[in-house]
């Protein structure tokens, strides 16, 4: 990874809030080049993404410094409050 991209990624991870603000204030989805990912900040955008699984994938969504253990991923994949969640995997 080049130094400039690494520095931008480090800044993003240290303080993501300006990106969140920009995403909420910008019409449509916001692309984060540092992560090569879409930042989905509003309810309408979440609904759009979930309706278009052929265009949006969560499969490489988590890029942790340390990969969680399989047991932790299993708990996360079980959902929150009885509801399913998206954790780096796409369902049918």
PDB file of C-alpha atoms in Angstrom:
ATOM      1  CA  UNK A   1       0.000   0.000   0.000  1.00  0.00           C
ATOM      2  CA  UNK A   2       1.411   3.410  -0.895  1.00  0.00           C
ATOM      3  CA  UNK A   3       2.153   5.894   1.874  1.00  0.00           C
ATOM      4  CA  UNK A   4      -0.439   8.477   0.803  1.00  0.00           C
ATOM      5  CA  UNK A   5      -3.283   5.954   0.726  1.00  0.00           C
ATOM      6  CA  UNK A   6      -2.125   4.497   4.036  1.00  0.00           C
ATOM      7  CA  UNK A   7      -2.121   7.979   5.610  1.00  0.00           C
ATOM      8  CA  UNK A   8      -5.648   8.700   4.301  1.00  0.00           C
ATOM      9  CA  UNK A   9      -6.867   5.341   5.586  1.00  0.00           C
ATOM     10  CA  UNK A  10      -5.289   6.015   8.975  1.00  0.00           C
ATOM     11  CA  UNK A  11      -6.996   9.442   9.117  1.00  0.00           C
ATOM     12  CA  UNK A  12     -10.318   7.844   8.198  1.00  0.00           C
ATOM     13  CA  UNK A  13     -10.011   5.209  10.910  1.00  0.00           C
ATOM     14  CA  UNK A  14      -8.936   7.744  13.550  1.00  0.00           C
ATOM     15  CA  UNK A  15     -11.786  10.159  12.814  1.00  0.00           C
ATOM     16  CA  UNK A  16     -14.536   8.865  10.503  1.00  0.00           C
ATOM     17  CA  UNK A  17     -17.104  11.453  11.628  1.00  0.00           C
ATOM     18  CA  UNK A  18     -16.450  14.054   8.884  1.00  0.00           C
ATOM     19  CA  UNK A  19     -17.138  11.298   6.343  1.00  0.00           C
ATOM     20  CA  UNK A  20     -20.372  10.378   8.127  1.00  0.00           C
ATOM     21  CA  UNK A  21     -21.475  14.027   8.087  1.00  0.00           C
ATOM     22  CA  UNK A  22     -20.674  14.343   4.374  1.00  0.00           C
ATOM     23  CA  UNK A  23     -22.596  11.125   3.643  1.00  0.00           C
ATOM     24  CA  UNK A  24     -25.680  12.369   5.499  1.00  0.00           C
ATOM     25  CA  UNK A  25     -25.589  15.734   3.698  1.00  0.00           C
ATOM     26  CA  UNK A  26     -24.903  14.406   0.193  1.00  0.00           C
ATOM     27  CA  UNK A  27     -27.723  13.168  -2.000  1.00  0.00           C
ATOM     28  CA  UNK A  28     -27.275   9.504  -2.830  1.00  0.00           C
ATOM     29  CA  UNK A  29     -24.573   7.107  -1.739  1.00  0.00           C
ATOM     30  CA  UNK A  30     -21.048   8.204  -0.806  1.00  0.00           C
ATOM     31  CA  UNK A  31     -18.044   6.248  -2.059  1.00  0.00           C
ATOM     32  CA  UNK A  32     -14.962   6.038   0.172  1.00  0.00           C
ATOM     33  CA  UNK A  33     -11.951   5.542  -2.065  1.00  0.00           C
ATOM     34  CA  UNK A  34      -9.763   4.683   0.930  1.00  0.00           C
ATOM     35  CA  UNK A  35     -11.830   1.547   1.541  1.00  0.00           C
ATOM     36  CA  UNK A  36     -13.161   1.063  -1.997  1.00  0.00           C
ATOM     37  CA  UNK A  37     -16.575   0.917  -0.336  1.00  0.00           C
ATOM     38  CA  UNK A  38     -19.879   2.754  -0.170  1.00  0.00           C
ATOM     39  CA  UNK A  39     -20.789   4.614   2.990  1.00  0.00           C
ATOM     40  CA  UNK A  40     -24.524   4.209   3.505  1.00  0.00           C
ATOM     41  CA  UNK A  41     -25.699   6.759   6.071  1.00  0.00           C
ATOM     42  CA  UNK A  42     -29.418   7.372   5.573  1.00  0.00           C
ATOM     43  CA  UNK A  43     -32.409   5.059   5.915  1.00  0.00           C
ATOM     44  CA  UNK A  44     -33.406   5.565   2.273  1.00  0.00           C
ATOM     45  CA  UNK A  45     -29.898   4.635   1.135  1.00  0.00           C
ATOM     46  CA  UNK A  46     -29.899   1.501   3.293  1.00  0.00           C
ATOM     47  CA  UNK A  47     -33.195   0.441   1.745  1.00  0.00           C
ATOM     48  CA  UNK A  48     -31.855   1.097  -1.774  1.00  0.00           C
ATOM     49  CA  UNK A  49     -28.746  -0.996  -1.152  1.00  0.00           C
ATOM     50  CA  UNK A  50     -30.723  -3.862   0.355  1.00  0.00           C
ATOM     51  CA  UNK A  51     -33.071  -3.872  -2.653  1.00  0.00           C
ATOM     52  CA  UNK A  52     -30.131  -4.134  -5.078  1.00  0.00           C
ATOM     53  CA  UNK A  53     -28.024  -7.129  -3.953  1.00  0.00           C
ATOM     54  CA  UNK A  54     -26.788  -7.629  -7.517  1.00  0.00           C
ATOM     55  CA  UNK A  55     -25.106  -4.199  -7.361  1.00  0.00           C
ATOM     56  CA  UNK A  56     -23.960  -4.109  -3.728  1.00  0.00           C
ATOM     57  CA  UNK A  57     -22.063  -6.806  -1.883  1.00  0.00           C
ATOM     58  CA  UNK A  58     -20.951  -6.874   1.715  1.00  0.00           C
ATOM     59  CA  UNK A  59     -18.584  -9.808   1.242  1.00  0.00           C
ATOM     60  CA  UNK A  60     -15.325  -7.843   1.720  1.00  0.00           C
ATOM     61  CA  UNK A  61     -16.899  -5.279   4.065  1.00  0.00           C
ATOM     62  CA  UNK A  62     -14.915  -5.912   7.239  1.00  0.00           C
ATOM     63  CA  UNK A  63     -11.196  -5.318   7.034  1.00  0.00           C
ATOM     64  CA  UNK A  64     -10.093  -5.575  10.631  1.00  0.00           C
ATOM     65  CA  UNK A  65      -6.524  -5.242  11.795  1.00  0.00           C
ATOM     66  CA  UNK A  66      -7.050  -8.614  13.465  1.00  0.00           C
ATOM     67  CA  UNK A  67      -9.530 -11.092  12.023  1.00  0.00           C
ATOM     68  CA  UNK A  68     -12.129 -12.078  14.652  1.00  0.00           C
ATOM     69  CA  UNK A  69     -12.161 -15.711  15.675  1.00  0.00           C
ATOM     70  CA  UNK A  70     -14.720 -17.961  13.945  1.00  0.00           C
ATOM     71  CA  UNK A  71     -16.724 -18.128  17.184  1.00  0.00           C
ATOM     72  CA  UNK A  72     -16.966 -14.311  17.283  1.00  0.00           C
ATOM     73  CA  UNK A  73     -18.037 -14.161  13.633  1.00  0.00           C
ATOM     74  CA  UNK A  74     -20.710 -16.786  14.349  1.00  0.00           C
ATOM     75  CA  UNK A  75     -22.124 -14.631  17.167  1.00  0.00           C
ATOM     76  CA  UNK A  76     -22.053 -11.498  14.995  1.00  0.00           C
ATOM     77  CA  UNK A  77     -23.702 -13.368  12.124  1.00  0.00           C
ATOM     78  CA  UNK A  78     -26.567 -14.398  14.406  1.00  0.00           C
ATOM     79  CA  UNK A  79     -27.956 -10.879  14.362  1.00  0.00           C
ATOM     80  CA  UNK A  80     -28.903  -8.378  17.011  1.00  0.00           C
ATOM     81  CA  UNK A  81     -32.131  -8.601  18.954  1.00  0.00           C
ATOM     82  CA  UNK A  82     -33.410 -11.506  16.873  1.00  0.00           C
ATOM     83  CA  UNK A  83     -32.911  -9.618  13.620  1.00  0.00           C
ATOM     84  CA  UNK A  84     -30.424 -10.665  10.942  1.00  0.00           C
ATOM     85  CA  UNK A  85     -27.496  -8.374  10.135  1.00  0.00           C
ATOM     86  CA  UNK A  86     -25.006  -8.123   7.291  1.00  0.00           C
ATOM     87  CA  UNK A  87     -21.552  -9.258   8.410  1.00  0.00           C
ATOM     88  CA  UNK A  88     -19.258  -9.645   5.380  1.00  0.00           C
ATOM     89  CA  UNK A  89     -21.510 -12.242   3.804  1.00  0.00           C
ATOM     90  CA  UNK A  90     -24.319 -12.146   1.299  1.00  0.00           C
ATOM     91  CA  UNK A  91     -27.379 -14.309   1.679  1.00  0.00           C
ATOM     92  CA  UNK A  92     -29.674 -15.719  -0.931  1.00  0.00           C
TER      93      UNK A  92
END
